[in-house]
mmCIF file of C-alpha atoms and ligand atoms in Angstrom:
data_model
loop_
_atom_site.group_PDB
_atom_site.id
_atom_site.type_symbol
_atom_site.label_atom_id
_atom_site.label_comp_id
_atom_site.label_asym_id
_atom_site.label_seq_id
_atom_site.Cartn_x
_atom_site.Cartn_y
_atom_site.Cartn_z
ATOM 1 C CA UNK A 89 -22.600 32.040 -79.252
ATOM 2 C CA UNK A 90 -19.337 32.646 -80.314
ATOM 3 C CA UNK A 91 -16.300 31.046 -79.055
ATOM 4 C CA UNK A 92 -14.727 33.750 -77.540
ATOM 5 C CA UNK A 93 -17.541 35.298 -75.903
ATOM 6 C CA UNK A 94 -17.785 32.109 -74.231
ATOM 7 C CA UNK A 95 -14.132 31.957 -73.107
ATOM 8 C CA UNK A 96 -14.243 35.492 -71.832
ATOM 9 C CA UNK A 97 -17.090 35.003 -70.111
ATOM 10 C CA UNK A 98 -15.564 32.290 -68.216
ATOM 11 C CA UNK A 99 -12.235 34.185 -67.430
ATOM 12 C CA UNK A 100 -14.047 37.369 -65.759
ATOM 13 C CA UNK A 101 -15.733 34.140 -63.955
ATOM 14 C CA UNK A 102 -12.606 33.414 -62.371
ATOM 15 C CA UNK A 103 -11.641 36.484 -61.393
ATOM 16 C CA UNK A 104 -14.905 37.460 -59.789
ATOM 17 C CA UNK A 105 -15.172 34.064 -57.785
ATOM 18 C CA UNK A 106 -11.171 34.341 -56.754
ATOM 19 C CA UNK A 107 -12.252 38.023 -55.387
ATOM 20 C CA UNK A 108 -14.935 37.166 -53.252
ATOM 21 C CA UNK A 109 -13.528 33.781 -51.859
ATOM 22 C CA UNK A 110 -10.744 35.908 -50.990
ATOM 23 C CA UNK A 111 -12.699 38.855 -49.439
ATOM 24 C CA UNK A 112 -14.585 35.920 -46.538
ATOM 25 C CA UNK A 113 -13.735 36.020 -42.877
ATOM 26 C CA UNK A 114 -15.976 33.423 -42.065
ATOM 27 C CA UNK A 115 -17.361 29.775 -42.587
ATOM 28 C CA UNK A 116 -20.735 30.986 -43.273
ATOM 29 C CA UNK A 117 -19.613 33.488 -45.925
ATOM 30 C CA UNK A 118 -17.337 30.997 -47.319
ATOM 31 C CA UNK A 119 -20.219 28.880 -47.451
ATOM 32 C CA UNK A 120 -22.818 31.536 -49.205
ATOM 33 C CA UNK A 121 -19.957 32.119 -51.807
ATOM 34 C CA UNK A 122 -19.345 28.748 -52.518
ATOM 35 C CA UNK A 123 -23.088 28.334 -53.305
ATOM 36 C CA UNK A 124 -23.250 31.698 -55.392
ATOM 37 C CA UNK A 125 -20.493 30.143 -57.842
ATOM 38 C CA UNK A 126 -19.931 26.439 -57.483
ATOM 39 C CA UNK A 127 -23.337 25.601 -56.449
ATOM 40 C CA UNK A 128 -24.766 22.487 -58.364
ATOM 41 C CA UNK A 129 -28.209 24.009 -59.129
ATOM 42 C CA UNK A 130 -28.046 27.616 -59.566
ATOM 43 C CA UNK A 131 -24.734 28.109 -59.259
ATOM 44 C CA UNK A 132 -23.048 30.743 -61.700
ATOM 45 C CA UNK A 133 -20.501 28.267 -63.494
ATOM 46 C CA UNK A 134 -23.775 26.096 -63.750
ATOM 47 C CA UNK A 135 -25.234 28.978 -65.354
ATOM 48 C CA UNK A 136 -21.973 29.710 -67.871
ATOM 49 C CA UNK A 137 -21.951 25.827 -68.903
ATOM 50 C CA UNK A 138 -25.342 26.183 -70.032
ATOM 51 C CA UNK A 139 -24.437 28.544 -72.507
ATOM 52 C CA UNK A 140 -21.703 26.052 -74.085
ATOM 53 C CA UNK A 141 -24.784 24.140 -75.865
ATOM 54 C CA UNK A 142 -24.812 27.342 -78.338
ATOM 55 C CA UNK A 143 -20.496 27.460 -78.902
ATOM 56 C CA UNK A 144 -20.360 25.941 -82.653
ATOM 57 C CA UNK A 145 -19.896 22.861 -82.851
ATOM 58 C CA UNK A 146 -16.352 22.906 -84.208
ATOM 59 C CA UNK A 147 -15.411 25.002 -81.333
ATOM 60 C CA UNK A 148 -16.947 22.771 -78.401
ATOM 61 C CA UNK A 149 -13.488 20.710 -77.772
ATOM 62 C CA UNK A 150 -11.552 23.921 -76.663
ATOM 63 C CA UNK A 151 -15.200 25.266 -74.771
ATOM 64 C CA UNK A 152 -15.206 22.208 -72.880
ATOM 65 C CA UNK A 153 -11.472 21.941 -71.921
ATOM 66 C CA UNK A 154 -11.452 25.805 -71.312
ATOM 67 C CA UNK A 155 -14.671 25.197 -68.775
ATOM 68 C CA UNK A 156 -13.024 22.043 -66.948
ATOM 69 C CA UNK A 157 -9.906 24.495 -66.174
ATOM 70 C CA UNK A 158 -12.216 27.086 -65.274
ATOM 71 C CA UNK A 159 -13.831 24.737 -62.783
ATOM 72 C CA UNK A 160 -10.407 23.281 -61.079
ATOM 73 C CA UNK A 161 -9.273 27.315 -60.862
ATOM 74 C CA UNK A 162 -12.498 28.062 -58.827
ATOM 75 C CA UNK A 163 -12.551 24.756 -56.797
ATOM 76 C CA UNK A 164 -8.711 25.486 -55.708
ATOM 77 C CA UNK A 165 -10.164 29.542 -54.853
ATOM 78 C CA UNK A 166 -12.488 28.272 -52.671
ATOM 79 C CA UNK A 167 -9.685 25.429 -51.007
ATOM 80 C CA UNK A 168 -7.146 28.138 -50.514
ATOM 81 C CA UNK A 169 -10.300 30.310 -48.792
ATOM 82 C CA UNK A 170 -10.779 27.353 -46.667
ATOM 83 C CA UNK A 171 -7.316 26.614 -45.206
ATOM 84 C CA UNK A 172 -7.317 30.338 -44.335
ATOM 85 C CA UNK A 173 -10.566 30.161 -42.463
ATOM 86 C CA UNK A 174 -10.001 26.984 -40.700
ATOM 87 C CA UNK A 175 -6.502 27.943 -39.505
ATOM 88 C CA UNK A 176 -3.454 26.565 -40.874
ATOM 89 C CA UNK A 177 -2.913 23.194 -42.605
ATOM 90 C CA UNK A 178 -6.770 21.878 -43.003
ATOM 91 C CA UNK A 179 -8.358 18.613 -42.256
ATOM 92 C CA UNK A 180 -7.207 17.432 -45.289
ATOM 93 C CA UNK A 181 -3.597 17.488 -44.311
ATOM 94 C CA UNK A 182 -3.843 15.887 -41.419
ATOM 95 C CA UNK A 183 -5.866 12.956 -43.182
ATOM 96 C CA UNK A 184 -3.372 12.159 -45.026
ATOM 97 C CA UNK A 185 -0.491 11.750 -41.913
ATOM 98 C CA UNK A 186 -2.789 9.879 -39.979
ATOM 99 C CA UNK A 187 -3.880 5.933 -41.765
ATOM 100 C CA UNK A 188 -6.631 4.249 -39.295
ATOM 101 C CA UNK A 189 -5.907 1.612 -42.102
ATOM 102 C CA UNK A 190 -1.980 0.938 -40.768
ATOM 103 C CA UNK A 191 -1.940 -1.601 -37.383
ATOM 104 C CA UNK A 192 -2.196 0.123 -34.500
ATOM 105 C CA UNK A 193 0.588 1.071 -32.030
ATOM 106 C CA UNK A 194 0.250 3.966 -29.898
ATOM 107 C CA UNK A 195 3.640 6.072 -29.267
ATOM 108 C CA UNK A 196 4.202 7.659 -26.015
ATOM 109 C CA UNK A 197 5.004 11.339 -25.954
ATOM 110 C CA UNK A 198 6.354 11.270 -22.388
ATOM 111 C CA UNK A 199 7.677 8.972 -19.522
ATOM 112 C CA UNK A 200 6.674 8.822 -15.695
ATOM 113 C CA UNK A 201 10.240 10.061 -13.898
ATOM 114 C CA UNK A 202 11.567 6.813 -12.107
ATOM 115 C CA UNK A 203 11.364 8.253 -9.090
ATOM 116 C CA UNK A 204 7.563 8.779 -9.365
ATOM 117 C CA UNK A 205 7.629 5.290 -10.151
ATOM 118 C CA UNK A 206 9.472 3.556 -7.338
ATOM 119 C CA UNK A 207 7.547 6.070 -4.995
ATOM 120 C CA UNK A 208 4.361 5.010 -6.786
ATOM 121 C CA UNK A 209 5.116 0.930 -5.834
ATOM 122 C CA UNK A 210 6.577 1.226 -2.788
ATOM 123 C CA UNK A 211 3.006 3.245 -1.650
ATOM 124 C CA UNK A 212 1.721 -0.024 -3.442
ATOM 125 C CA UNK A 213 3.904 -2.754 -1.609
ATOM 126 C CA UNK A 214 3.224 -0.954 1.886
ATOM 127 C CA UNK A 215 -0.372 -0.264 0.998
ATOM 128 C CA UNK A 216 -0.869 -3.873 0.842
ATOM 129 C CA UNK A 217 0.863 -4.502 4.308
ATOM 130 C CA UNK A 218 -2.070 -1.945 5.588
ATOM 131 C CA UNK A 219 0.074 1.498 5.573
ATOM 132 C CA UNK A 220 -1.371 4.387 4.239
ATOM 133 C CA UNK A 221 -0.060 7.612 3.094
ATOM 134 C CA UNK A 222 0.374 11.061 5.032
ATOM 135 C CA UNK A 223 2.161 14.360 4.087
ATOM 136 C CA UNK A 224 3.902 16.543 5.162
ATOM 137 C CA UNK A 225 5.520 20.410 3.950
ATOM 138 C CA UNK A 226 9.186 20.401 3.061
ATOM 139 C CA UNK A 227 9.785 23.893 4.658
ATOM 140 C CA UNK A 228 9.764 22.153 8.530
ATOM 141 C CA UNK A 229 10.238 24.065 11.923
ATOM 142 C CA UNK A 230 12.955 23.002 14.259
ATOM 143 C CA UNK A 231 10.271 21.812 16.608
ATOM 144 C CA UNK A 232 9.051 18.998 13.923
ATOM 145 C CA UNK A 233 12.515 18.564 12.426
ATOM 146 C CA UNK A 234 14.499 18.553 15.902
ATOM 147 C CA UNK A 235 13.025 19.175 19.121
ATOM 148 C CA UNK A 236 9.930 16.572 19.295
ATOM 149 C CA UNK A 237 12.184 13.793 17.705
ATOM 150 C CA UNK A 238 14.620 14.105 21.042
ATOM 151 C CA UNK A 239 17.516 16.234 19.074
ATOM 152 C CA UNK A 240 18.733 18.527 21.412
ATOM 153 C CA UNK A 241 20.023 21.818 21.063
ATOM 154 C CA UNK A 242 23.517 20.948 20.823
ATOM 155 C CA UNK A 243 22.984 17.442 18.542
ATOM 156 C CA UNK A 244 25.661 18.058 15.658
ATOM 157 C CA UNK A 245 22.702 16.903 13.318
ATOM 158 C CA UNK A 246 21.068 20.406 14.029
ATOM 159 C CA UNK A 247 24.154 22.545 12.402
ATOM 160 C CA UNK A 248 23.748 25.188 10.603
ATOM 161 C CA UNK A 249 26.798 23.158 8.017
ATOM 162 C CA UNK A 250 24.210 20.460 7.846
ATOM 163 C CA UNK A 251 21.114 21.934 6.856
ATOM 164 C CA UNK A 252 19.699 24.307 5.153
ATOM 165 C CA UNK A 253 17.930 27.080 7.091
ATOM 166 C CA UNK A 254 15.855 29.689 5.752
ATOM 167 C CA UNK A 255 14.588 32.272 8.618
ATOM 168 C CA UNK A 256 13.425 32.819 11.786
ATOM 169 C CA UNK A 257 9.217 33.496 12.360
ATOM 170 C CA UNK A 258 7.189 33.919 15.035
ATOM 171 C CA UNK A 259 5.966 31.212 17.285
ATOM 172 C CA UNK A 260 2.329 30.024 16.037
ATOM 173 C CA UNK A 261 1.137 29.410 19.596
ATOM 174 C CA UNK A 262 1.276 32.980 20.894
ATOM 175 C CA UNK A 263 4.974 32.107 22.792
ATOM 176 C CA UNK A 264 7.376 34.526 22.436
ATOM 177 C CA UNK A 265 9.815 32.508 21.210
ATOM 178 C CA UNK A 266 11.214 32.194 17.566
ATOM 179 C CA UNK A 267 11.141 29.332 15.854
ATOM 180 C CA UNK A 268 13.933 28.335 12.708
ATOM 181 C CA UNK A 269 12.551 27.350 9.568
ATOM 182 C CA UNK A 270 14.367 24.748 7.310
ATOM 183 C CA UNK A 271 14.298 22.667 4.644
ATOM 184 C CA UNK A 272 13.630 19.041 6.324
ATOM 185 C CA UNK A 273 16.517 17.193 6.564
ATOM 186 C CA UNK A 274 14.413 13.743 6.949
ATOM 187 C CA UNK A 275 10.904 12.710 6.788
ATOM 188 C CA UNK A 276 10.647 11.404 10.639
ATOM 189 C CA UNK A 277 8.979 14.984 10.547
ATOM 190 C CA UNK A 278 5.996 13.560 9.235
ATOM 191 C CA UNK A 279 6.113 11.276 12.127
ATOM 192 C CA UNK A 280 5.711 13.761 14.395
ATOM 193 C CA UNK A 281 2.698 15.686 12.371
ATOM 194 C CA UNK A 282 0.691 11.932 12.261
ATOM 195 C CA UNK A 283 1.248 11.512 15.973
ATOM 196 C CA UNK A 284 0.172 15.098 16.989
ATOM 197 C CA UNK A 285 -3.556 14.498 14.941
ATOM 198 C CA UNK A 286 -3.620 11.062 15.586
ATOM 199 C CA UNK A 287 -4.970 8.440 18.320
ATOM 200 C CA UNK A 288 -3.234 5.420 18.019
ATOM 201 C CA UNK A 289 -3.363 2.982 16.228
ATOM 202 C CA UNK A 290 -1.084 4.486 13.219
ATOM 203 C CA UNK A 291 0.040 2.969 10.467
ATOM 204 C CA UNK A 292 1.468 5.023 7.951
ATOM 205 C CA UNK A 293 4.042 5.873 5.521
ATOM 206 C CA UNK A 294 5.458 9.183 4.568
ATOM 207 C CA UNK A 295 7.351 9.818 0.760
ATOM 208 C CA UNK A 296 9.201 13.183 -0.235
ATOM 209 C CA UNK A 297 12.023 15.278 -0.369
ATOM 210 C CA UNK A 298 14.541 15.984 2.035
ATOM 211 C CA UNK A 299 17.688 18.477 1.920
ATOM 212 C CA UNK A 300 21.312 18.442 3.193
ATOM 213 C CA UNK A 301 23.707 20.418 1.932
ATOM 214 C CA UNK A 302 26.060 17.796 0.790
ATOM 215 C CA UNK A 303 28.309 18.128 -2.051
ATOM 216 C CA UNK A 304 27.061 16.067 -5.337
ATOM 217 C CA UNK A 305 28.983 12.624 -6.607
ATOM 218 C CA UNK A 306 28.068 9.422 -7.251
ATOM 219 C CA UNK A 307 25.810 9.012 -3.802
ATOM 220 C CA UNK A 308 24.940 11.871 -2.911
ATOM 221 C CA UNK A 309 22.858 14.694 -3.696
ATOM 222 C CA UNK A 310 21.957 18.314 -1.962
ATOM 223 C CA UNK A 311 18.340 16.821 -2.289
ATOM 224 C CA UNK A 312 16.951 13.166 -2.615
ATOM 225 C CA UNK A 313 13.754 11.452 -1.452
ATOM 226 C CA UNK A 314 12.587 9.133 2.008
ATOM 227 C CA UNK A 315 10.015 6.722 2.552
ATOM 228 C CA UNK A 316 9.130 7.025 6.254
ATOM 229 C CA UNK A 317 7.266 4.414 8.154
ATOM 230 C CA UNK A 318 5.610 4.232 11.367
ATOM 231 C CA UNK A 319 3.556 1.442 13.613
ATOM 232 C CA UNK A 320 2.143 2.618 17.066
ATOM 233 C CA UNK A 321 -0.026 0.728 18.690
ATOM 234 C CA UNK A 322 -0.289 -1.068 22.551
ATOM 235 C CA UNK A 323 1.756 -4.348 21.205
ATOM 236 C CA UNK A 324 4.669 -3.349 18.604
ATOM 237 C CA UNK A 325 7.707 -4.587 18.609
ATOM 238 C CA UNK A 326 11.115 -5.018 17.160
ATOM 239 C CA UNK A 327 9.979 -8.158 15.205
ATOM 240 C CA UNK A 328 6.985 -6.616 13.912
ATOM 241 C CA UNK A 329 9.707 -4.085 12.617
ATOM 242 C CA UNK A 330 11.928 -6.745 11.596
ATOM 243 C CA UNK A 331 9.205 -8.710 9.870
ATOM 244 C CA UNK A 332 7.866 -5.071 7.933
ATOM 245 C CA UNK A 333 11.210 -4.408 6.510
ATOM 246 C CA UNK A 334 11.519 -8.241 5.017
ATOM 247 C CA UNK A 335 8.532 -8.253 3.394
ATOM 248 C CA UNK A 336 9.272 -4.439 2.135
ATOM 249 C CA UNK A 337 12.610 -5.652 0.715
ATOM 250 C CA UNK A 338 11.412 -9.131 -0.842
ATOM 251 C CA UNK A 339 8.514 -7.316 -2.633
ATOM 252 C CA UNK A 340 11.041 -4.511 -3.876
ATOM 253 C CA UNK A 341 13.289 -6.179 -4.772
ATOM 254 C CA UNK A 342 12.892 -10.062 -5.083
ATOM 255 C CA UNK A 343 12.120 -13.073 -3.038
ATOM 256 C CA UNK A 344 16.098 -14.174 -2.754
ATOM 257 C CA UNK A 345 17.051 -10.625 -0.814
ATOM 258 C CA UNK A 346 17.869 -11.344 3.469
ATOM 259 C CA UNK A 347 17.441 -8.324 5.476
ATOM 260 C CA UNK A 348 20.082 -8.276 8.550
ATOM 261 C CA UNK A 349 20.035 -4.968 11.517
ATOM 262 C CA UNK A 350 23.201 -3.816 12.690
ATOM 263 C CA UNK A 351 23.140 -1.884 16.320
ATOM 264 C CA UNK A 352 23.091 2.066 15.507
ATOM 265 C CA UNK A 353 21.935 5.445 17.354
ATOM 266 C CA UNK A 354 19.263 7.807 16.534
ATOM 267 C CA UNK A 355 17.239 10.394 19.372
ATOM 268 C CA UNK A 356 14.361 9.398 18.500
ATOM 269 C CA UNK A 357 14.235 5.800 18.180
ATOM 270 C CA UNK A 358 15.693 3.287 21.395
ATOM 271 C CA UNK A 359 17.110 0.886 20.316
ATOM 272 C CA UNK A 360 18.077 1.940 16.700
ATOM 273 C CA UNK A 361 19.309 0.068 14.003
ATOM 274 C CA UNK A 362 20.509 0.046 10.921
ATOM 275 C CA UNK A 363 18.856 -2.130 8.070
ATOM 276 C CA UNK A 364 20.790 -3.954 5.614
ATOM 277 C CA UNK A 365 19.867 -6.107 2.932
ATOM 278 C CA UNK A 366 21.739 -9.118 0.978
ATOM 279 C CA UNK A 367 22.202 -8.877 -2.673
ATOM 280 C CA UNK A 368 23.931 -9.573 -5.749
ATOM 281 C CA UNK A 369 26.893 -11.073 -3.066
ATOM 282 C CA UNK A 370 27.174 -8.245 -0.934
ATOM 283 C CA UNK A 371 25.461 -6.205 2.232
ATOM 284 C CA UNK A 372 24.138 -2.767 1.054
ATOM 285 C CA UNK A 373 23.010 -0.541 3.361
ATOM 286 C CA UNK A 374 19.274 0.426 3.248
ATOM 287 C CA UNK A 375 18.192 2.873 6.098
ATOM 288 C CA UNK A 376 17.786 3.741 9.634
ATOM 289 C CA UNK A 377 14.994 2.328 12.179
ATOM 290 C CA UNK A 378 14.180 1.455 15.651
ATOM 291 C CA UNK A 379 11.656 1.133 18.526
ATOM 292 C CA UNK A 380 10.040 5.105 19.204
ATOM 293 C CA UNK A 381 12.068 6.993 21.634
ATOM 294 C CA UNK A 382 9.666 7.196 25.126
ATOM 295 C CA UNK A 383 10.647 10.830 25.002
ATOM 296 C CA UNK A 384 9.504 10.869 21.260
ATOM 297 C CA UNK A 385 6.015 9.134 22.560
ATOM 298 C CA UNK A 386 5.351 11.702 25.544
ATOM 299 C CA UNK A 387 6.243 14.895 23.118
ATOM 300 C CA UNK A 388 3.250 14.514 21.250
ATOM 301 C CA UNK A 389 1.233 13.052 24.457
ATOM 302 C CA UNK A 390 1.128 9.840 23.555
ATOM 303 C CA UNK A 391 1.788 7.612 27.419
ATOM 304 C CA UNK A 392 4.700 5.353 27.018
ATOM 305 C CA UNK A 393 3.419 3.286 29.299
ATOM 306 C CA UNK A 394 0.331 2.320 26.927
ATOM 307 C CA UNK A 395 1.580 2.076 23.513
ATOM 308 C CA UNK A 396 4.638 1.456 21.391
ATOM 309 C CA UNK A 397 6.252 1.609 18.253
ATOM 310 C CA UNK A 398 9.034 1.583 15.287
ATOM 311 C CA UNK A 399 10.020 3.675 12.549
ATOM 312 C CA UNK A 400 11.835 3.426 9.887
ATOM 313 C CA UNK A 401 13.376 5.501 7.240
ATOM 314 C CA UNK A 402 15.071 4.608 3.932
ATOM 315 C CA UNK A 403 16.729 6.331 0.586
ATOM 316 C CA UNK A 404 14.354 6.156 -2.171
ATOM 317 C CA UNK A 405 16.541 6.470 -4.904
ATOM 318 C CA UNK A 406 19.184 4.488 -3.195
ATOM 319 C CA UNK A 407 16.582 1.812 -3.684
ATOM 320 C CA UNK A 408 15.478 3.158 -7.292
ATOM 321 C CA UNK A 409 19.367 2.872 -8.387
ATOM 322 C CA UNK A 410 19.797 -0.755 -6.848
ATOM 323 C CA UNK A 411 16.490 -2.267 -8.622
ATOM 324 C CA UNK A 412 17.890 -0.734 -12.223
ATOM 325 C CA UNK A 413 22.018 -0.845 -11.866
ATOM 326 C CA UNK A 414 21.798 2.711 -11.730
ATOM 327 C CA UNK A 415 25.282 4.124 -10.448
ATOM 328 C CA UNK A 416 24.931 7.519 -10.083
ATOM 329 C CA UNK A 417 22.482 9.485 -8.442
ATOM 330 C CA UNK A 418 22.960 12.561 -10.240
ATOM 331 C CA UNK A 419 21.479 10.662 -13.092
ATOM 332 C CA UNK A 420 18.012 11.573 -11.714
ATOM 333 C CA UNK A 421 18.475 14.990 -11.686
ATOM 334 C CA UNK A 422 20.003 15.698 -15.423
ATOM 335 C CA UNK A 423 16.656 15.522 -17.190
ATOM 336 C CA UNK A 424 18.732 13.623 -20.181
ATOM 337 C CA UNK A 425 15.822 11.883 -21.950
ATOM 338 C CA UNK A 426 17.978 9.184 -23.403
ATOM 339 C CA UNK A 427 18.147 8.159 -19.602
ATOM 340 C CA UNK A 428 14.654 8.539 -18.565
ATOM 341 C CA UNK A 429 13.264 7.270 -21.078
ATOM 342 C CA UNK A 430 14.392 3.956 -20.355
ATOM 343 C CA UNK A 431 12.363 3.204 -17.574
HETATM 344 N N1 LIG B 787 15.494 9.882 9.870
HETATM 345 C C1 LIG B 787 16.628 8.995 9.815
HETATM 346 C C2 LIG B 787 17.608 9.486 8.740
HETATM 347 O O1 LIG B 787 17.262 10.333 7.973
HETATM 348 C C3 LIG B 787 16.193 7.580 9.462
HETATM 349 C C4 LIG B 787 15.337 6.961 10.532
HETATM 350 C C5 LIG B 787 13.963 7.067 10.452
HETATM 351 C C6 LIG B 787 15.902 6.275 11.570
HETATM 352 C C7 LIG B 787 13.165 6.490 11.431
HETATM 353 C C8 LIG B 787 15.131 5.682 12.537
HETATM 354 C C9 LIG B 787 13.765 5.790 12.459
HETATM 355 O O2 LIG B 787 18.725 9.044 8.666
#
């Protein structure tokens, strides 16, 4: 056969291979035309190289190197037909950015917020002390978020400067009488919610947001999180409460923290206190607590008479913020990565 017989026949080759590798929509096809032209038996370059045994012999070098080129141009059709199909950059690609060969480390794409976290531990720490965990909605009534914890009508805490109501709906319980809708201003609501399911004994504890309209700095913020506690049974008392918080704040925070209460006022606890804890050479305030209000006890028909208990309520990121050296609250709230994701 003459030489270039030979080399044309491998160039219209090319072309015809290129044209159908390009014309497949599938895997299948891609498949059927890779056997049709690069297939090892019958396969039609098979079938041209045959054909090289009768090229004179002078001629063979430039046959050969002409078919090898042939070959790679075909091979890199049917590649390019590949990628297509399988979408984007291939397997091959990503083989080469990922080495099972290098030692392993993992990298983390994202970070648990740090308030997730300290809510996730204190559940832990007060889990272990027997305390489990209820819920309750942020959107509250003013019977939950007021009335049942002994805040009457006229209580400056029930403001409209201090809160942030929403509406007015109808009474569930076929009343006529409205009822205001809010965004909870503490979690004691929760304590309310337990009680009104619940026989005692309770022992639970209560983590979400509340809202008060307070301007942003440093320490505040228009929205932050509680951890709400609550023991009833027919024995509580203020050193059960006493003894809670210690262990609370020693687990939280170390063994070298002292917890001291200072006398306070809340309507729904009697006595009330205030809970402060040692640390780092100086008293920082912690939260409010106390013995249940009687009047709280009989609102959600509990008798007074028969069982007691305490509550508690404390500043989750006020904790959060002494554990890391954190100094502003508003840090939580930025979503600046370089912050979160040291913790
Ligand atoms: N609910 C109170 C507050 O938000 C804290 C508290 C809870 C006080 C339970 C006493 C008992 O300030």
């Amino acid at each position: 056969m003459a030489l270039q017989e030979f080399l044309d026949q491998l160039e219209q080759l090319v072309s015809e291979a290129e044209s159908t590798f390009s014309a497949t929509e599938s895997t299948d096809a891609l498949e059927e035309a890779r056997v049709e032209f690069l297939g090892a038996k019958n396969g039609k370059l098979k079938s041209v190289q045959k054909l090289m045994g009768s090229v004179d012999k002078e001629d063979k070098p430039l046959a050969g190197k002409t078919f090898n080129e042939t070959k790679g141009r075909i091979e890199s059709a049917f590649e390019t037909a590949n990628e297509r199909i399988q979408g984007g950059a291939g397997d091959a690609e990503r083989d080469t950015q990922f080495d099972p060969s290098l030692p392993g480390a993992s990298f983390k794409i994202g970070r648990i917020h740090p308030i997730t976290q300290t809510i996730e531990e204190l559940k832990d720490i007060m889990g272990r002390l027997g305390f489990s965990t209820a819920d309750g909605p942020e959107i509250e009534d003013d019977w939950h978020n007021f009335v049942a914890l002994n805040i009457p009508d006229d209580h400056p805490a029930r403001d409209p400067l201090e809160n942030f109501y929403l509406a007015t709906a109808e009474a569930s319980s076929g009343e006529k009488n409205q009822v205001n809708l809010l965004l909870r201003s503490q979690t004691s609501t929760v304590q309310i919610r337990v009680m009104e399911k619940t026989k005692p004994p309770i022992r639970i504890i209560s983590l979400g947001r509340v809202y008060r309209p307070d301007t942003a700095d440093a320490t505040h913020y228009p929205m932050f999180h509680q951890i709400e506690g609550l023991m009833i049974d027919t024995n509580v008392t203020m050193a059960d409460l006493k003894s809670v918080l210690r262990l609370f704040a020693t687990s939280y925070l170390g063994d070298d923290v002292t917890i001291r209460f200072r006398p306070s006022f809340f309507p729904f606890t009697e006595p009330s206190v205030e809970a402060d804890y040692y640390w780092n050479g100086q008293w920082i305030e912690f939260g409010g607590a106390g013995m249940v209000d009687p009047n709280v006890l009989q609102a959600v028909g509990y008798d007074p008479e028969e069982v007691t208990g305490f509550a508690f309520g404390l500043g989750v990121e006020r904790l959060c913020m002494r554990r890391h050296g954190i100094t502003d609250i508003r840090e939580f709230y930025k979503n600046d990565v370089r912050f979160l994701a040291q913790f």
